C-alpha positions as MATLAB code, in Angstrom:
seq = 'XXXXXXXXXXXXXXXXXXXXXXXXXXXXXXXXXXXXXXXXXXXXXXXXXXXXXXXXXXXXXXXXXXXXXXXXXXXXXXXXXXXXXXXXXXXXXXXXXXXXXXXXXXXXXXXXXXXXXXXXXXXXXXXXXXXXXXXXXXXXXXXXXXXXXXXXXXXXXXXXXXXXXXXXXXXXXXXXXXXXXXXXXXXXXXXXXXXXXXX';
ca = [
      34.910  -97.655  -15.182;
      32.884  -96.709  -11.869;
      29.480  -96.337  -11.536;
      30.220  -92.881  -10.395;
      32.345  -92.410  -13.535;
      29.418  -93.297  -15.647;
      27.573  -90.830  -14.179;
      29.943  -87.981  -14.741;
      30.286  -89.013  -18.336;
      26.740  -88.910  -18.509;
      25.977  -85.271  -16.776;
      28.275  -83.447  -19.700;
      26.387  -84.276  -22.391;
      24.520  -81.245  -23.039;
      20.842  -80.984  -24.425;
      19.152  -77.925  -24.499;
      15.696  -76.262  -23.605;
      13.090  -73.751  -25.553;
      11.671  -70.717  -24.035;
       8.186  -70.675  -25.272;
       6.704  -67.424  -24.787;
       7.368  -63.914  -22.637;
      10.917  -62.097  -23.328;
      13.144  -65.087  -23.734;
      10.824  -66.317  -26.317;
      12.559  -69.018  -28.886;
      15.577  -69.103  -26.521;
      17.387  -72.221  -25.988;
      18.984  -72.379  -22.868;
      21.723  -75.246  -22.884;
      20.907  -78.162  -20.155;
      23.481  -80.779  -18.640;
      21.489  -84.429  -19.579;
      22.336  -86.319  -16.162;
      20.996  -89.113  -14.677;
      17.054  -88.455  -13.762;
      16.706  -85.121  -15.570;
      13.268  -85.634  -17.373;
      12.800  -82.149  -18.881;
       9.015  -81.344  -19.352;
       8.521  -81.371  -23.058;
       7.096  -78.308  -25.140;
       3.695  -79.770  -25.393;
       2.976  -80.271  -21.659;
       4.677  -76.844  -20.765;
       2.547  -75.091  -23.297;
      -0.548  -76.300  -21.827;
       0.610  -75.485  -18.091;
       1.668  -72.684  -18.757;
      -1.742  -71.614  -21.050;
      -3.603  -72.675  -17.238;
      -1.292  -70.593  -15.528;
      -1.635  -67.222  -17.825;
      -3.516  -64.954  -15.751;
      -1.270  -65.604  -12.799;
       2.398  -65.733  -14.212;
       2.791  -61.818  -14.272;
       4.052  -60.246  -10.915;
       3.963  -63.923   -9.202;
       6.756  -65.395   -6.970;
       7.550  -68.797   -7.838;
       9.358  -72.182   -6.570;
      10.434  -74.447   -8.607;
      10.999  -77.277   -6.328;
      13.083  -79.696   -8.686;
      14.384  -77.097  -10.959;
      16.599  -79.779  -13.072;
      16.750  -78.236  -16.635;
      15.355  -75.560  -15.349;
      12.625  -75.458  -18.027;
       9.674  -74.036  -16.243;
      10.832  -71.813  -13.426;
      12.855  -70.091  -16.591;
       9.327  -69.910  -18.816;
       7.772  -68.550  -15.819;
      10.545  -65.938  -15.593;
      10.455  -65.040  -19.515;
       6.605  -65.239  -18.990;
       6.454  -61.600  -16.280;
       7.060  -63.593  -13.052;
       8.803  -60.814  -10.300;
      10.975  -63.787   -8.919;
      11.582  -67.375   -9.201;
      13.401  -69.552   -7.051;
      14.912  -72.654   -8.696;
      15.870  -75.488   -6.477;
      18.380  -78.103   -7.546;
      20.593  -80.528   -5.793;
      22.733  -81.608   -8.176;
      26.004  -79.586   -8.042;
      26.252  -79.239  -11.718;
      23.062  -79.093  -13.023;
      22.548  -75.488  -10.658;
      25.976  -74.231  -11.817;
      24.009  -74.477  -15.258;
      20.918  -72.963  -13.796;
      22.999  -70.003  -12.361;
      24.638  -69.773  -15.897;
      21.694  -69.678  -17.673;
      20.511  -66.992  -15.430;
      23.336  -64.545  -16.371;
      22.688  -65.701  -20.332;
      19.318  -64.033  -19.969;
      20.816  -61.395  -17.223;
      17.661  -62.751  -15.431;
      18.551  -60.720  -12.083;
      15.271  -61.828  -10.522;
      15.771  -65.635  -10.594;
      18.005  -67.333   -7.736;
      19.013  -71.486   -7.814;
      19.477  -72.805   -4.573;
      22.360  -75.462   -4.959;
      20.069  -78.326   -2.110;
      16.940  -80.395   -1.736;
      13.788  -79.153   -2.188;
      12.828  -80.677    1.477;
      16.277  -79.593    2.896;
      14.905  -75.688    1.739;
      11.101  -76.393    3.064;
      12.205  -77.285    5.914;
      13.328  -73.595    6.785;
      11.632  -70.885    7.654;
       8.858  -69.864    5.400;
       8.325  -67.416    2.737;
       5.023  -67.048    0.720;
       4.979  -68.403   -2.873;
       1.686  -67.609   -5.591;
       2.912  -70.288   -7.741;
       5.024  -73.379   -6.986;
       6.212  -76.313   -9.477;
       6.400  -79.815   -8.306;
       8.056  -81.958  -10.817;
      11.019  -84.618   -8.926;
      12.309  -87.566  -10.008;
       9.467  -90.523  -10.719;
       9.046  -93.235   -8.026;
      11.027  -91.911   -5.120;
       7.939  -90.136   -3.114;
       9.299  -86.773   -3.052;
       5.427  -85.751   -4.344;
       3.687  -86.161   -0.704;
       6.875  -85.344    1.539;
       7.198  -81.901   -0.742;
       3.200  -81.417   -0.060;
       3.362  -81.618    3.161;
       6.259  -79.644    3.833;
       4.825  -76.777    1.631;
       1.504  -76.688    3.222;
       3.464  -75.364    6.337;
       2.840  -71.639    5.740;
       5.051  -71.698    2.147;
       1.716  -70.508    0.285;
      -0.180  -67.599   -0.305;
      -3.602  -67.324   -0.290;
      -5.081  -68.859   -3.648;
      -1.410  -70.396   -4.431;
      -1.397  -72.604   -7.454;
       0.268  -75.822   -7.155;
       1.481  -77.235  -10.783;
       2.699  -81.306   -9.957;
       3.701  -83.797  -12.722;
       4.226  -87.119  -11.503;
       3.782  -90.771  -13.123;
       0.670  -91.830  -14.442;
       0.480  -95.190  -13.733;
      -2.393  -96.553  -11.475;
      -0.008  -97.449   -8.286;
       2.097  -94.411   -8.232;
      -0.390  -92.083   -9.922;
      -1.780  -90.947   -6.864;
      -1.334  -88.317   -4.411;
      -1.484  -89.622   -0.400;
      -2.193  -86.815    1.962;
      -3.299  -84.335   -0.348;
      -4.690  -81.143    2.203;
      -7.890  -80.747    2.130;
      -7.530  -76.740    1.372;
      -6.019  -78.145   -2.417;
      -8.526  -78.143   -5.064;
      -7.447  -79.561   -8.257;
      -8.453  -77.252  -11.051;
      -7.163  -78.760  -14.509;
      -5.672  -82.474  -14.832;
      -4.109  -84.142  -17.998;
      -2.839  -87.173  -18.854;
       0.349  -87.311  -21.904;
       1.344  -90.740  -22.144;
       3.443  -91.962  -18.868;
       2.975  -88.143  -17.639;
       0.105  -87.200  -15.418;
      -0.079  -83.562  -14.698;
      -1.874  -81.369  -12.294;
      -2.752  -77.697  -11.365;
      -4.136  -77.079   -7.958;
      -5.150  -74.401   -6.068;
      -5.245  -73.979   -2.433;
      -8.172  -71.758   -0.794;
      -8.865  -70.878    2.734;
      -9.811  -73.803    5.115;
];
């Protein structure tokens, strides 16, 4: 069997997510298990999205590596007024876009490319953006950079999850406008909320 076979075998399986809180609450939204997907669990979205609670309602938010889809579809359930989800796997956003008419959320859009492909357009201004891609590949810094680029609103809050070991752990290039504002650490999951104010 191919390697690309494999693959394909491996994106059908189907997993599913939980809506925590908001309108959707309890929901499980099914999820395509593919190669890389790393779905943030319950506990670490519940505490994100406790840090995030004052600002969820009437925000516009990115979710950079959508994936499952699990937190640009909390933020949704949660009061956002839109949320763009982007994905590059093919399948993976025809199950975003699915999911979206399973909740008849009209104000959430997937964009079927790569989160730098999409930043590299012309802007539009996000209050609260998600970083979470695939571990070791340095999408963190490249997306960072790209988003700093007139993608943020004034006071913009930044949620990244990343590996927490010591090497890849850390965030090159961070602007100096960012100030981080709550930091955890679940096992081989560091996670982040920052906060960008006026230079």
């Amino acid at each position: 069997m191919s390697k690309h076979k494999k693959r394909t075998t491996k994106a059908s399986t189907t997993g599913n997510i939980r809506i925590i809180a908001g309108s959707h609450r309890g929901r499980k939204l099914p999820v395509l298990m593919s190669d890389g997907l790393r779905p943030t669990t319950d506990r670490v979205k519940e505490t994100v999205f406790n840090w995030l609670m004052p600002y969820i309602p009437a925000a516009h938010c990115l979710d950079c590596f959508a994936g499952s889809g699990s937190l640009g579809f909390e933020a949704q359930s949660r009061g956002a007024e839109h949320v763009t989800l982007i994905e590059l796997d093919k399948l993976a956003a025809k199950q975003l876009s699915k999911n979206a008419e399973l909740v008849k959320a009209s104000n959430l859009k997937v964009e079927n490319t790569s989160a730098l492909t999409y930043l590299k357009q012309p802007s539009k201004k996000f209050d609260v953006v998600f970083i979470d891609p695939p571990f070791r590949k340095q999408l963190v810094e490249q997306t960072v950079a790209l988003l700093n680029q007139g993608w943020l609103n004034e006071q913009a809050l930044i949620y990244i999850e990343m590996e927490s070991d010591a090497s890849s752990g850390v965030i090159n290039n961070l602007p100096e406008n960012w100030q981080l504002v709550k930091e955890k650490v679940a096992g081989q999951v560091s996670y982040r909320l920052y906060q960008l104010f006026a230079e």
